[in-house]
Tab-separated table of C-alpha atoms and ligand atoms in Angstrom:
chain	number	residue	atom	x	y	z
A	1	MET	CA	10.532	20.978	17.046
A	2	THR	CA	11.011	20.895	13.270
A	3	GLY	CA	14.312	22.757	12.802
A	4	HIS	CA	14.802	23.029	9.057
A	5	LEU	CA	12.495	20.110	8.245
A	6	TRP	CA	9.481	20.264	5.962
A	7	LEU	CA	6.974	17.561	6.964
A	8	PRO	CA	4.586	15.584	4.728
A	9	TYR	CA	0.846	16.341	4.555
A	10	THR	CA	1.421	18.901	7.303
A	11	GLN	CA	0.310	22.511	7.522
A	12	MET	CA	3.555	23.654	9.071
A	13	LYS	CA	1.975	26.834	10.430
A	14	THR	CA	-0.790	25.282	12.497
A	15	ALA	CA	0.061	21.643	13.125
A	16	PRO	CA	1.113	20.714	16.641
A	17	PRO	CA	4.857	20.103	16.831
A	18	PRO	CA	5.926	16.574	15.835
A	19	LEU	CA	7.182	14.191	18.486
A	20	VAL	CA	10.864	13.287	18.540
A	21	VAL	CA	11.420	9.524	18.480
A	22	ALA	CA	14.496	8.147	20.220
A	23	ARG	CA	14.074	4.458	19.450
A	24	THR	CA	11.646	1.719	18.503
A	25	ARG	CA	11.118	-1.827	19.736
A	26	GLY	CA	8.445	-4.415	18.951
A	27	ALA	CA	5.180	-2.525	18.633
A	28	ARG	CA	6.478	0.397	20.708
A	29	ILE	CA	7.763	3.860	19.838
A	30	GLU	CA	9.940	5.445	22.537
A	31	LEU	CA	10.001	9.228	22.521
A	32	ALA	CA	13.000	11.367	23.365
A	33	ASP	CA	11.148	12.652	26.445
A	34	GLY	CA	10.843	9.101	27.784
A	35	ARG	CA	7.193	8.427	26.926
A	36	VAL	CA	6.427	5.127	25.192
A	37	LEU	CA	3.578	4.771	22.672
A	38	ILE	CA	1.984	1.579	21.389
A	39	ASP	CA	2.099	1.895	17.621
A	40	GLY	CA	-1.304	1.194	16.066
A	41	ILE	CA	-0.287	1.784	12.456
A	42	ALA	CA	3.131	0.102	12.158
A	43	SER	CA	4.695	3.150	10.543
A	44	TRP	CA	2.376	3.393	7.560
A	45	TRP	CA	1.875	-0.413	7.439
A	46	THR	CA	5.540	-1.240	6.924
A	47	ALA	CA	6.693	-2.765	10.232
A	48	CYS	CA	4.733	-6.021	9.957
A	49	HIS	CA	7.151	-7.940	12.238
A	50	GLY	CA	7.320	-5.097	14.751
A	51	TYR	CA	10.328	-2.806	14.915
A	52	ASN	CA	13.950	-3.948	15.178
A	53	HIS	CA	13.382	-7.618	14.423
A	54	PRO	CA	16.809	-9.190	15.114
A	55	HIS	CA	16.635	-11.515	12.089
A	56	ILE	CA	16.308	-8.586	9.667
A	57	ALA	CA	18.862	-6.476	11.541
A	58	GLU	CA	21.385	-9.309	11.330
A	59	ALA	CA	20.808	-9.795	7.566
A	60	VAL	CA	21.294	-6.071	6.915
A	61	ARG	CA	24.458	-5.990	9.036
A	62	ARG	CA	25.946	-8.916	7.101
A	63	GLN	CA	25.075	-7.296	3.780
A	64	LEU	CA	26.529	-3.953	4.920
A	65	ASP	CA	29.926	-5.572	5.442
A	66	ARG	CA	29.842	-7.194	2.023
A	67	MET	CA	28.312	-4.483	-0.214
A	68	PRO	CA	25.980	-1.629	0.751
A	69	HIS	CA	25.208	-0.685	-2.833
A	70	VAL	CA	26.247	-1.130	-6.427
A	71	MET	CA	24.689	0.290	-9.577
A	72	PHE	CA	22.194	-2.008	-11.272
A	73	ALA	CA	22.796	-1.461	-14.992
A	74	GLY	CA	25.131	-4.064	-16.456
A	75	LEU	CA	25.591	-5.422	-12.925
A	76	VAL	CA	23.342	-7.537	-10.729
A	77	HIS	CA	23.858	-9.184	-7.352
A	78	GLU	CA	22.828	-12.201	-5.354
A	79	PRO	CA	20.350	-10.450	-3.000
A	80	ALA	CA	18.360	-9.094	-5.962
A	81	LEU	CA	18.474	-12.395	-7.874
A	82	ALA	CA	17.346	-14.319	-4.804
A	83	LEU	CA	14.625	-11.823	-3.904
A	84	ALA	CA	13.192	-11.808	-7.437
A	85	ASP	CA	13.082	-15.631	-7.400
A	86	ARG	CA	11.453	-15.578	-4.002
A	87	LEU	CA	8.783	-13.050	-4.964
A	88	VAL	CA	7.927	-14.865	-8.192
A	89	ALA	CA	7.575	-18.159	-6.312
A	90	LEU	CA	5.433	-16.536	-3.621
A	91	LEU	CA	3.193	-14.817	-6.149
A	92	ALA	CA	2.762	-18.016	-8.141
A	93	GLY	CA	1.300	-19.412	-4.894
A	94	GLN	CA	-2.291	-20.285	-5.648
A	95	GLY	CA	-2.568	-17.883	-8.541
A	96	PRO	CA	-3.836	-18.872	-11.974
A	97	ALA	CA	-2.325	-17.567	-15.256
A	98	PRO	CA	-1.043	-15.092	-16.338
A	99	ARG	CA	2.107	-15.842	-14.380
A	100	LEU	CA	3.909	-12.882	-12.837
A	101	ASP	CA	7.566	-13.555	-13.469
A	102	ARG	CA	9.638	-10.414	-14.070
A	103	VAL	CA	10.576	-8.153	-11.173
A	104	PHE	CA	11.657	-4.522	-11.557
A	105	PHE	CA	12.971	-3.049	-8.288
A	106	THR	CA	12.622	0.604	-7.272
A	107	GLU	CA	12.795	2.492	-3.968
A	108	SER	CA	9.277	3.677	-3.280
A	109	GLY	CA	5.679	2.705	-3.825
A	110	SER	CA	4.848	5.709	-5.974
A	111	VAL	CA	7.723	4.908	-8.300
A	112	ALA	CA	6.680	1.243	-8.457
A	113	VAL	CA	3.244	2.393	-9.648
A	114	GLU	CA	4.846	4.877	-12.080
A	115	VAL	CA	6.843	1.978	-13.514
A	116	ALA	CA	3.722	-0.202	-13.767
A	117	MET	CA	1.960	2.604	-15.663
A	118	LYS	CA	4.985	3.134	-17.888
A	119	MET	CA	5.183	-0.605	-18.592
A	120	ALA	CA	1.527	-0.672	-19.608
A	121	VAL	CA	1.860	2.351	-21.913
A	122	GLN	CA	5.169	1.296	-23.413
A	123	ALA	CA	3.935	-2.271	-23.967
A	124	SER	CA	1.154	-0.786	-26.088
A	125	LEU	CA	3.578	1.491	-27.964
A	126	ASN	CA	5.947	-1.418	-28.595
A	127	ARG	CA	3.027	-3.368	-30.013
A	128	GLY	CA	2.142	-0.499	-32.318
A	129	ARG	CA	-1.157	0.504	-30.704
A	130	ARG	CA	-0.870	3.627	-28.680
A	131	ARG	CA	-2.766	3.428	-25.374
A	132	THR	CA	-2.008	6.103	-22.845
A	133	ARG	CA	-4.873	6.358	-20.360
A	134	PHE	CA	-5.889	4.469	-17.235
A	135	VAL	CA	-9.123	3.454	-15.590
A	136	SER	CA	-8.900	3.895	-11.813
A	137	PHE	CA	-11.409	4.057	-8.984
A	138	ARG	CA	-13.087	6.408	-6.539
A	139	ASP	CA	-11.396	6.280	-3.122
A	140	GLY	CA	-8.218	4.941	-4.722
A	141	TYR	CA	-4.732	5.993	-3.708
A	142	HIS	CA	-1.622	5.085	-5.685
A	143	GLY	CA	1.026	7.613	-4.690
A	144	ASP	CA	2.140	11.231	-4.669
A	145	THR	CA	4.096	11.648	-7.909
A	146	PHE	CA	2.408	13.255	-10.922
A	147	ALA	CA	1.410	10.116	-12.814
A	148	THR	CA	0.223	8.387	-9.645
A	149	MET	CA	-1.701	11.450	-8.452
A	150	SER	CA	-3.648	11.256	-11.716
A	151	VAL	CA	-4.997	7.812	-10.793
A	152	CYS	CA	-5.948	8.685	-7.204
A	153	ASP	CA	-9.550	9.629	-6.381
A	154	PRO	CA	-9.928	12.845	-8.433
A	155	ASP	CA	-12.313	14.603	-6.025
A	156	ALA	CA	-12.006	13.284	-2.502
A	157	GLY	CA	-8.292	12.473	-2.722
A	158	MET	CA	-5.571	14.611	-1.202
A	159	HIS	CA	-4.488	15.780	-4.638
A	160	ALA	CA	-7.685	17.638	-5.586
A	161	ARG	CA	-5.646	20.868	-5.755
A	162	PHE	CA	-3.873	19.532	-8.806
A	163	ALA	CA	-7.021	19.184	-10.887
A	164	GLY	CA	-6.253	20.598	-14.321
A	165	VAL	CA	-2.528	20.044	-13.922
A	166	LEU	CA	-2.559	16.253	-14.094
A	167	PRO	CA	-3.266	14.040	-17.071
A	168	THR	CA	-6.973	13.211	-16.913
A	169	GLN	CA	-7.666	9.550	-16.396
A	170	ILE	CA	-10.951	7.709	-16.398
A	171	ALA	CA	-12.374	7.555	-12.876
A	172	ALA	CA	-14.902	4.766	-12.348
A	173	GLU	CA	-16.899	3.066	-9.623
A	174	LEU	CA	-15.628	-0.320	-8.478
A	175	PRO	CA	-17.885	-3.033	-9.916
A	176	ARG	CA	-19.388	-4.346	-6.690
A	177	ASP	CA	-22.502	-5.728	-8.412
A	178	ASP	CA	-23.852	-6.645	-11.851
A	179	ALA	CA	-25.137	-3.140	-12.578
A	180	ALA	CA	-21.779	-1.539	-11.797
A	181	GLU	CA	-20.034	-4.210	-13.858
A	182	ALA	CA	-22.296	-3.423	-16.806
A	183	ALA	CA	-21.569	0.300	-16.412
A	184	LEU	CA	-17.826	-0.314	-16.386
A	185	ASP	CA	-18.226	-2.634	-19.363
A	186	ASP	CA	-19.863	0.262	-21.261
A	187	LEU	CA	-17.180	2.696	-20.179
A	188	LEU	CA	-14.462	0.331	-21.360
A	189	ALA	CA	-16.244	-0.295	-24.653
A	190	ARG	CA	-16.124	3.459	-25.278
A	191	HIS	CA	-12.514	3.926	-24.161
A	192	ALA	CA	-10.761	0.601	-24.829
A	193	HIS	CA	-8.918	2.041	-27.844
A	194	GLU	CA	-7.052	4.481	-25.541
A	195	VAL	CA	-6.884	2.567	-22.236
A	196	ALA	CA	-3.585	0.912	-21.322
A	197	ALA	CA	-4.731	-0.617	-18.042
A	198	ILE	CA	-7.191	-0.795	-15.183
A	199	LEU	CA	-5.468	0.066	-11.909
A	200	VAL	CA	-6.880	-1.177	-8.597
A	201	GLU	CA	-5.949	-1.703	-4.962
A	202	PRO	CA	-7.254	-5.252	-4.434
A	203	LEU	CA	-9.715	-5.854	-1.542
A	204	VAL	CA	-8.819	-2.705	0.410
A	205	GLN	CA	-8.407	0.848	-0.827
A	206	GLY	CA	-6.014	2.099	1.829
A	207	ALA	CA	-4.933	5.729	2.044
A	208	GLY	CA	-8.066	6.831	0.152
A	209	GLY	CA	-10.323	5.803	3.029
A	210	MET	CA	-9.796	2.165	4.078
A	211	VAL	CA	-12.698	1.072	1.868
A	212	PHE	CA	-13.221	-2.679	1.394
A	213	HIS	CA	-14.652	-4.569	-1.561
A	214	PRO	CA	-15.366	-8.283	-1.966
A	215	PRO	CA	-13.075	-10.690	-3.869
A	216	ASP	CA	-15.768	-10.988	-6.509
A	217	THR	CA	-15.122	-7.364	-7.538
A	218	LEU	CA	-11.605	-8.338	-8.576
A	219	ARG	CA	-12.917	-11.252	-10.594
A	220	ARG	CA	-15.265	-8.849	-12.382
A	221	LEU	CA	-12.303	-6.569	-13.161
A	222	ARG	CA	-10.272	-9.489	-14.528
A	223	ARG	CA	-13.167	-10.496	-16.783
A	224	LEU	CA	-13.629	-6.931	-18.048
A	225	ALA	CA	-9.909	-6.427	-18.660
A	226	ASP	CA	-9.814	-9.633	-20.708
A	227	ARG	CA	-12.951	-8.778	-22.640
A	228	HIS	CA	-11.611	-5.363	-23.655
A	229	GLY	CA	-7.979	-6.342	-24.101
A	230	VAL	CA	-6.599	-3.992	-21.434
A	231	LEU	CA	-4.092	-4.862	-18.720
A	232	LEU	CA	-5.026	-5.251	-15.052
A	233	ILE	CA	-2.609	-3.677	-12.569
A	234	ALA	CA	-3.020	-4.706	-8.913
A	235	ASP	CA	-1.447	-2.222	-6.504
A	236	GLU	CA	-0.681	-4.413	-3.462
A	237	ILE	CA	1.591	-1.848	-1.842
A	238	PHE	CA	-0.767	-1.679	1.150
A	239	THR	CA	-2.410	-5.119	0.984
A	240	GLY	CA	0.667	-7.253	0.204
A	241	PHE	CA	2.394	-9.474	2.785
A	242	GLY	CA	-0.490	-10.612	4.922
A	243	ARG	CA	-2.236	-7.368	5.814
A	244	THR	CA	-5.662	-8.572	4.615
A	245	GLY	CA	-5.240	-12.072	6.058
A	246	ALA	CA	-3.881	-13.727	2.894
A	247	MET	CA	-0.280	-13.289	1.810
A	248	PHE	CA	-1.584	-11.285	-1.169
A	249	ALA	CA	-5.083	-9.893	-1.675
A	250	CYS	CA	-5.114	-11.159	-5.288
A	251	HIS	CA	-4.624	-14.710	-3.997
A	252	ALA	CA	-7.660	-14.383	-1.751
A	253	ALA	CA	-9.687	-13.564	-4.879
A	254	GLY	CA	-7.983	-16.144	-7.096
A	255	VAL	CA	-7.199	-13.369	-9.554
A	256	ALA	CA	-3.915	-12.905	-11.382
A	257	PRO	CA	-3.177	-9.357	-12.514
A	258	ASP	CA	-0.861	-8.593	-15.450
A	259	ILE	CA	1.274	-6.312	-13.301
A	260	LEU	CA	1.486	-6.150	-9.503
A	261	THR	CA	3.180	-3.561	-7.301
A	262	LEU	CA	4.701	-4.118	-3.847
A	263	SER	CA	6.421	-1.917	-1.267
A	264	LYS	CA	5.456	-0.867	2.301
A	265	ALA	CA	5.936	-4.176	4.217
A	266	LEU	CA	8.363	-5.624	1.641
A	267	THR	CA	11.397	-5.067	3.893
A	268	GLY	CA	9.444	-5.425	7.124
A	269	GLY	CA	9.700	-1.680	7.625
A	270	THR	CA	13.475	-1.410	7.664
A	271	LEU	CA	14.624	0.025	4.329
A	272	PRO	CA	12.921	1.603	1.333
A	273	LEU	CA	12.277	-0.868	-1.485
A	274	ALA	CA	9.518	-1.491	-4.001
A	275	ALA	CA	8.878	-3.942	-6.797
A	276	THR	CA	6.844	-3.942	-9.988
A	277	VAL	CA	6.208	-7.518	-11.064
A	278	ALA	CA	5.055	-8.162	-14.630
A	279	SER	CA	3.666	-11.195	-16.414
A	280	SER	CA	5.666	-12.871	-19.153
A	281	GLU	CA	3.125	-11.518	-21.676
A	282	VAL	CA	3.885	-7.928	-20.627
A	283	PHE	CA	7.615	-8.646	-20.649
A	284	ASP	CA	7.325	-10.121	-24.156
A	285	ALA	CA	6.221	-6.733	-25.493
A	286	PHE	CA	9.698	-5.402	-24.654
A	287	TRP	CA	11.633	-8.419	-26.029
A	288	SER	CA	12.996	-7.166	-29.326
A	289	ASP	CA	16.075	-6.411	-31.434
A	290	ASP	CA	15.195	-2.724	-31.136
A	291	PRO	CA	17.125	-1.031	-28.275
A	292	GLY	CA	14.399	1.638	-28.156
A	293	ALA	CA	11.847	-0.991	-27.176
A	294	ALA	CA	13.627	-1.558	-23.840
A	295	LEU	CA	11.892	-0.405	-20.644
A	296	MET	CA	13.114	3.152	-20.197
A	297	HIS	CA	13.429	3.433	-16.440
A	298	GLY	CA	16.256	3.015	-13.908
A	299	PRO	CA	16.419	4.693	-10.506
A	300	THR	CA	19.971	5.203	-9.229
A	301	TYR	CA	19.382	3.219	-6.039
A	302	MET	CA	17.219	0.504	-7.562
A	303	ALA	CA	17.564	-2.976	-6.053
A	304	ASN	CA	19.713	-1.644	-3.218
A	305	PRO	CA	21.434	-4.748	-1.763
A	306	LEU	CA	20.789	-3.774	1.868
A	307	ALA	CA	17.083	-3.408	1.130
A	308	CYS	CA	17.001	-6.683	-0.833
A	309	ALA	CA	18.722	-8.473	2.071
A	310	ALA	CA	16.169	-6.992	4.469
A	311	ALA	CA	13.304	-8.128	2.218
A	312	LEU	CA	14.689	-11.678	1.989
A	313	ALA	CA	14.999	-11.800	5.785
A	314	SER	CA	11.463	-10.439	6.127
A	315	LEU	CA	10.088	-13.144	3.819
A	316	GLU	CA	11.954	-15.795	5.842
A	317	LEU	CA	10.084	-14.591	8.914
A	318	PHE	CA	6.772	-15.350	7.210
A	319	ASP	CA	7.990	-18.974	7.083
A	320	SER	CA	9.700	-19.247	10.459
A	321	GLU	CA	7.118	-17.370	12.554
A	322	PRO	CA	3.325	-17.838	12.446
A	323	ARG	CA	2.526	-14.491	10.804
A	324	LEU	CA	-0.769	-15.282	9.093
A	325	ALA	CA	-2.069	-17.010	12.226
A	326	GLN	CA	-1.134	-13.868	14.159
A	327	VAL	CA	-3.052	-11.788	11.618
A	328	ALA	CA	-6.119	-14.002	12.153
A	329	ALA	CA	-5.867	-13.557	15.936
A	330	ILE	CA	-5.446	-9.791	15.580
A	331	SER	CA	-8.432	-9.708	13.255
A	332	ALA	CA	-10.630	-11.346	15.898
A	333	ALA	CA	-9.296	-9.007	18.599
A	334	LEU	CA	-9.909	-5.918	16.437
A	335	SER	CA	-13.491	-7.054	15.823
A	336	ARG	CA	-14.090	-7.614	19.535
A	337	GLY	CA	-12.529	-4.291	20.473
A	338	LEU	CA	-14.051	-2.063	17.788
A	339	GLU	CA	-17.498	-3.630	17.292
A	340	PRO	CA	-18.930	-1.843	20.386
A	341	CYS	CA	-18.334	1.467	18.548
A	342	ARG	CA	-20.983	0.570	15.970
A	343	ALA	CA	-23.853	1.453	18.279
A	344	LEU	CA	-22.346	4.780	19.338
A	345	PRO	CA	-23.616	8.124	18.042
A	346	GLY	CA	-21.646	9.598	15.127
A	347	VAL	CA	-20.378	6.238	13.853
A	348	ARG	CA	-21.173	5.370	10.257
A	349	ASP	CA	-19.409	2.016	10.041
A	350	VAL	CA	-17.061	-0.383	11.776
A	351	ARG	CA	-15.150	-2.811	9.573
A	352	VAL	CA	-12.329	-5.288	10.010
A	353	LEU	CA	-10.369	-7.339	7.493
A	354	GLY	CA	-7.157	-9.127	8.423
A	355	ALA	CA	-5.040	-6.819	10.548
A	356	ILE	CA	-7.008	-3.737	9.484
A	357	GLY	CA	-9.613	-2.277	11.816
A	358	VAL	CA	-11.621	0.819	10.880
A	359	VAL	CA	-14.092	3.074	12.646
A	360	GLU	CA	-15.665	5.391	10.096
A	361	LEU	CA	-17.336	8.478	11.536
A	362	ALA	CA	-20.466	10.030	10.078
A	363	ARG	CA	-18.818	13.464	9.987
A	364	PRO	CA	-15.187	14.554	9.735
A	365	PRO	CA	-13.592	15.422	13.074
A	366	GLY	CA	-13.898	19.158	13.667
A	367	ALA	CA	-17.422	19.407	12.188
A	368	HIS	CA	-20.065	20.859	14.505
A	369	GLY	CA	-17.561	21.778	17.193
A	370	THR	CA	-16.261	18.222	17.622
A	371	PRO	CA	-12.517	17.838	18.265
A	372	ASP	CA	-10.535	18.187	15.028
A	373	LEU	CA	-7.985	15.728	13.652
A	374	ASP	CA	-5.002	17.356	15.349
A	375	THR	CA	-6.818	17.304	18.683
A	376	LEU	CA	-7.771	13.654	18.256
A	377	ARG	CA	-4.208	12.750	17.371
A	378	GLN	CA	-2.932	14.504	20.499
A	379	ARG	CA	-5.521	12.735	22.642
A	380	PHE	CA	-4.354	9.402	21.302
A	381	VAL	CA	-0.795	10.266	22.308
A	382	ALA	CA	-2.030	11.248	25.763
A	383	ALA	CA	-3.723	7.831	25.899
A	384	GLY	CA	-0.372	6.173	25.154
A	385	VAL	CA	-1.004	5.080	21.565
A	386	TRP	CA	0.200	6.224	18.158
A	387	LEU	CA	-2.729	6.567	15.736
A	388	ARG	CA	-3.209	8.918	12.776
A	389	PRO	CA	-6.880	9.301	11.914
A	390	PHE	CA	-7.531	10.967	8.529
A	391	GLY	CA	-10.713	12.211	6.890
A	392	ARG	CA	-13.556	10.426	8.681
A	393	ILE	CA	-11.407	7.372	9.349
A	394	VAL	CA	-9.852	6.145	12.569
A	395	TYR	CA	-7.936	2.989	11.738
A	396	LEU	CA	-5.678	0.395	13.287
A	397	THR	CA	-3.066	-1.482	11.233
A	398	PRO	CA	-0.750	-2.810	13.931
A	399	ALA	CA	2.352	-4.979	13.619
A	400	PHE	CA	1.396	-8.646	13.246
A	401	THR	CA	3.546	-9.365	16.301
A	402	ALA	CA	1.641	-6.972	18.565
A	403	THR	CA	0.543	-8.791	21.728
A	404	ALA	CA	-3.079	-9.347	22.705
A	405	ALA	CA	-2.607	-6.790	25.490
A	406	GLU	CA	-1.267	-4.237	23.006
A	407	ILE	CA	-4.216	-4.773	20.652
A	408	ASP	CA	-6.599	-4.366	23.601
A	409	ALA	CA	-4.842	-1.158	24.627
A	410	LEU	CA	-5.223	0.162	21.072
A	411	THR	CA	-8.918	-0.618	20.716
A	412	SER	CA	-9.729	0.683	24.167
A	413	ALA	CA	-7.875	3.928	23.354
A	414	VAL	CA	-10.094	4.284	20.253
A	415	ARG	CA	-13.261	3.781	22.326
A	416	GLN	CA	-12.074	6.107	25.036
A	417	VAL	CA	-10.740	8.963	22.861
A	418	LEU	CA	-13.650	8.955	20.399
A	419	PHE	CA	-16.489	8.269	22.783
A	420	GLY	CA	-15.208	8.500	26.322
A	421	ALA	CA	-16.284	4.839	26.574
A	422	ARG	CA	-14.201	2.165	28.290
B	1	PLP	C1	1.565	3.979	0.146
B	1	PLP	C2	0.995	3.560	-1.150
B	1	PLP	C3	1.569	3.970	-2.371
B	1	PLP	C4	2.731	4.925	-2.432
B	1	PLP	O1	3.875	4.414	-1.830
B	1	PLP	P1	5.044	5.417	-1.360
B	1	PLP	O2	6.137	4.510	-0.919
B	1	PLP	O3	4.479	6.250	-0.262
B	1	PLP	O4	5.426	6.227	-2.554
B	1	PLP	C5	1.008	3.503	-3.535
B	1	PLP	N1	-0.048	2.669	-3.532
B	1	PLP	C6	-0.614	2.248	-2.388
B	1	PLP	C7	-1.765	1.308	-2.443
B	1	PLP	C8	-0.121	2.690	-1.161
B	1	PLP	O5	-0.705	2.293	-0.021
């Protein structure tokens, strides 16, 4: 049942029809036909408090009565002021310098990354040294717009079709060891004159394959960025707000980027909102008597007050409810539930970090007559869970409020659907 809709990442001709959702509650999705699914992915990692949290709903309702939206040029409002303060304070957390202290609000993750890239390029232009390219990493994913597609994995990413159309960036291997750090050091030495920034998803590369790297890799990147005088952009759109076990992945590594992007769980999965947070040094490059040196960006719905109110309420929940402790408990439960898959045939890896659990298969579903992705997805629905495996990855990123029984149901559905094991 798609009517006149055009769905994302979907071959409309062959994909099974989408399911119609009637309502959501906690970690559950209720379908129009009465079936109820346990959501294993929290709607693309957004619904960290579960669906329909009353505290966020109440904050949005109050804001709706007062002011649903107002333009953001020449005007500001209390929800945006308060949210910017709150984010800056949170990010200062344990982080060392440089201090992230200017927040630019947009409405989606891709646009937040676009703005981060534009900030990095324009900062260089404003300083009279033109730097227009980016170093990004294999398995990375930073969005679907043209600039962000150019910094996704150039080969394995979902944008391979656009090769030749996009600006060519500098794709590198993440420096996981000394040899890789030396190689990246060389690469940067050759390209530093044209590189505006290094762009990385800290600790976990999400949509590009749920690939983990150790905190030390981020410290290597910080060192290299400093040595070559390029900016470091941390894309925490997936990892931000507790997903990896720390409030922010950069904090877990003790690394401060020059620019950091947030979205996904920012409003607890209620309204679209994103933020690009820059250090005072980056901001200083725009501070001038020249009107042309101003940051040239401004989405119509930026800093939407309803979304800002939802984000403030979501951040309050991290204080009033034991979110990070829940993430730690989920982490242990995911390990217990998924670890048995490691010994099974066709499994390349099982990995867990925070509230992220991954079973990586040796071959993509559909190879050698195995059930394809669409079939797997339908089997998960039949098993009463909502999971969206992609590539060779079956992953769980549940709401932090999911109960122990719900996490068990999710991991046992993975074992049962993939391997017929209980
Ligand atoms: C989802 C995601 C984006 C893109 O966000 P959208 O809101 O889908 O545009 C960018 N970077 C990372 C790391 C993401 O996970």
